[in-house]
PDB file of C-alpha atoms in Angstrom:
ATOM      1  CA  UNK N   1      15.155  12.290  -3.075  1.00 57.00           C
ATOM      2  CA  UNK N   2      14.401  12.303   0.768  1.00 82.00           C
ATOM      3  CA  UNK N   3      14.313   9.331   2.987  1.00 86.00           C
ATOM      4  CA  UNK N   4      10.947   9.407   3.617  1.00 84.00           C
ATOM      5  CA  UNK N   5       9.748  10.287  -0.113  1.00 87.00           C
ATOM      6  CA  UNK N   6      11.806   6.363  -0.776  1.00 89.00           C
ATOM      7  CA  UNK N   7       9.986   5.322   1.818  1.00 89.00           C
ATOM      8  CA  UNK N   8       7.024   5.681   0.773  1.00 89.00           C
ATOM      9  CA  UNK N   9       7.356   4.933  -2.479  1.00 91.00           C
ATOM     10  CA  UNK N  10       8.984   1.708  -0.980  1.00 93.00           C
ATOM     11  CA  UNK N  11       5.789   1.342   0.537  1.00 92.00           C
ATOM     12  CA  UNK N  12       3.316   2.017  -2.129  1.00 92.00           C
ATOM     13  CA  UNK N  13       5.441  -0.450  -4.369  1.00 93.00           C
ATOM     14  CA  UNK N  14       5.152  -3.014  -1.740  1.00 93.00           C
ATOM     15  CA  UNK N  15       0.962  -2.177  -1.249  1.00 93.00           C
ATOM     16  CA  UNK N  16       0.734  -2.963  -4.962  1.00 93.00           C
ATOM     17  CA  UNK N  17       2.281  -5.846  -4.921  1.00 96.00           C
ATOM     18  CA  UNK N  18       0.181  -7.085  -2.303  1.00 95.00           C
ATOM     19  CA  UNK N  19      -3.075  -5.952  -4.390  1.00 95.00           C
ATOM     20  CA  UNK N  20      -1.943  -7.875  -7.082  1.00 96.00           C
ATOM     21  CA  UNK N  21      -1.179 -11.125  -5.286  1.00 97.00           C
ATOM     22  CA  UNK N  22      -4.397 -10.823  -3.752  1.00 97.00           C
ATOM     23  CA  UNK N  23      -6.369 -10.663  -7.363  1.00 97.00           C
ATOM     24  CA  UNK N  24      -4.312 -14.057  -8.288  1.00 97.00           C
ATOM     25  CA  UNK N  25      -4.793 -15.351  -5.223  1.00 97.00           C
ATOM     26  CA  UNK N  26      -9.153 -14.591  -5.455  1.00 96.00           C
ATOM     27  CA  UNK N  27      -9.258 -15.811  -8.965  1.00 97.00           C
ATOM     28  CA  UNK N  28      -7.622 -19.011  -8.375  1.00 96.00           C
ATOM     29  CA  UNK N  29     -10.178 -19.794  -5.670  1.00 96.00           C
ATOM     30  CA  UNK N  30     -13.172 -18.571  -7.977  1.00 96.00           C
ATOM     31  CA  UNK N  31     -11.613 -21.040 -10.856  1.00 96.00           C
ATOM     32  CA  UNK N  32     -10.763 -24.095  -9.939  1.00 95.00           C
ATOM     33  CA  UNK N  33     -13.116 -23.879  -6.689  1.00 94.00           C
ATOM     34  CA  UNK N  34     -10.599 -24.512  -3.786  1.00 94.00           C
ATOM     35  CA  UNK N  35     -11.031 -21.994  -0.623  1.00 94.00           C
ATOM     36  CA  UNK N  36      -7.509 -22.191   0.202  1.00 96.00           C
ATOM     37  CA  UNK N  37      -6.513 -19.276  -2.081  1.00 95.00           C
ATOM     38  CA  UNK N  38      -9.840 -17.123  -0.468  1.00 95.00           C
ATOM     39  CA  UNK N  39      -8.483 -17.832   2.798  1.00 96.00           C
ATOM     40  CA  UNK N  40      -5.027 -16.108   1.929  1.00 97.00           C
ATOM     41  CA  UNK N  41      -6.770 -13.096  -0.033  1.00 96.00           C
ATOM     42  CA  UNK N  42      -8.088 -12.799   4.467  1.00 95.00           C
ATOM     43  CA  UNK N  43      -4.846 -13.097   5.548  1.00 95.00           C
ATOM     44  CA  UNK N  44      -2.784 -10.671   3.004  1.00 96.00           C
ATOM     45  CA  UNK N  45      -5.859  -7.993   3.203  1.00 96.00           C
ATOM     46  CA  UNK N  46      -4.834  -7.525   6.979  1.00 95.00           C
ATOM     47  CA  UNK N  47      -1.651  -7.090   5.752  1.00 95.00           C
ATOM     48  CA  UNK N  48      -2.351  -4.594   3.059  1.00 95.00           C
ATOM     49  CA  UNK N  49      -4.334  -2.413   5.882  1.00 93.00           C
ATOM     50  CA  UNK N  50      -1.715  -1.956   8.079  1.00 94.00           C
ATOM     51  CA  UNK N  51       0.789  -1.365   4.901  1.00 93.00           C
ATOM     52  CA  UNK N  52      -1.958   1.554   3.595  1.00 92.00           C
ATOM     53  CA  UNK N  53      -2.375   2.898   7.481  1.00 92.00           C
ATOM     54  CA  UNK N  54       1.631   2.678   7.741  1.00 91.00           C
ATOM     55  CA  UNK N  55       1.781   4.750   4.324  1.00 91.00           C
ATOM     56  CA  UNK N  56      -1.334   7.390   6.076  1.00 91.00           C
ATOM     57  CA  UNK N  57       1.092   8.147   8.703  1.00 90.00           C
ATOM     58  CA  UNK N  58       3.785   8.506   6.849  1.00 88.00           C
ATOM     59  CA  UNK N  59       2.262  10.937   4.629  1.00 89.00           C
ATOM     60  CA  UNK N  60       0.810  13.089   7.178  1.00 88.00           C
ATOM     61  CA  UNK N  61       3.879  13.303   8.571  1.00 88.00           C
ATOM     62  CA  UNK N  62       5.575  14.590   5.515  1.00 86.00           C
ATOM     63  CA  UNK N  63       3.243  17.060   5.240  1.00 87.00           C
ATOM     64  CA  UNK N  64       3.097  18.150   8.490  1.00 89.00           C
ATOM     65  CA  UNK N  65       6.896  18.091   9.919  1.00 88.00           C
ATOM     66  CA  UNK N  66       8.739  18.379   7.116  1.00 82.00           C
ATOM     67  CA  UNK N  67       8.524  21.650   4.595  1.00 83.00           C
ATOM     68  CA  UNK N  68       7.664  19.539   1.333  1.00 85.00           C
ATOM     69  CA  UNK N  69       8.695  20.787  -2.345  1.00 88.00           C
ATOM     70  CA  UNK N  70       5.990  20.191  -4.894  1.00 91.00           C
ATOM     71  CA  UNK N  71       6.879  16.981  -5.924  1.00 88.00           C
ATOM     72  CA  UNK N  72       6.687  15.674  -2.742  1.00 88.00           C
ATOM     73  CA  UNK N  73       3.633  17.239  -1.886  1.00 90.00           C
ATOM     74  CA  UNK N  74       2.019  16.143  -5.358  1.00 91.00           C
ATOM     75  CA  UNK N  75       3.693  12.664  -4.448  1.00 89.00           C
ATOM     76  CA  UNK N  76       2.360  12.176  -0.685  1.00 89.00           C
ATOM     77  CA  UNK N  77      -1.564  13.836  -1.864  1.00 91.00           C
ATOM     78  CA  UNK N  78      -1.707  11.082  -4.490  1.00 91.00           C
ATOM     79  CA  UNK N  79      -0.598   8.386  -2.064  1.00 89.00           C
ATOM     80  CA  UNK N  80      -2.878   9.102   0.076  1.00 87.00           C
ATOM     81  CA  UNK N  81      -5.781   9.446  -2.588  1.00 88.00           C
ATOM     82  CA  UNK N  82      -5.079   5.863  -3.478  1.00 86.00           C
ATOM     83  CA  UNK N  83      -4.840   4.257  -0.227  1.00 80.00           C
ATOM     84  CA  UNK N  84      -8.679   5.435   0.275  1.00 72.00           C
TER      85      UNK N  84
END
């Protein structure tokens, strides 16, 4: 596997995690009423955009320097379907 197909994958791992720390992090807040949870969920969704922008560029670029095989191809188009 190619640098850049880790990296992204790297990436979209990392994006994920963020997602899901940000679920935890809003239903906290909802249950037990504190704001202090919301206020991270603002802080790690800036974050999270410049992870999925990161992860835009990086895709484009595999598609567009690089000569892709399939799997990468299929690989970077589904990325970049689920950072929309």
């Amino acid at each position: 596997m190619t640098k850049e197909i880790q990296a992204l994958l790297d990436d979209f791992s990392t994006t994920s995690h963020i997602a899901l720390e940000m679920l935890r992090l809003a239903s906290d807040a909802y249950f037990s009423g504190d704001p202090e949870p919301a206020h991270q969920v603002l802080d790690l969704e800036k974050q999270l955009n410049r992870k999925e922008v990161e992860m835009e560029e990086k895709c484009q670029s595999l598609l567009t320097i690089y000569k892709p095989d399939a799997f990468s191809t299929r690989l970077a188009l589904s990325i970049l379907k689920a950072t929309v």
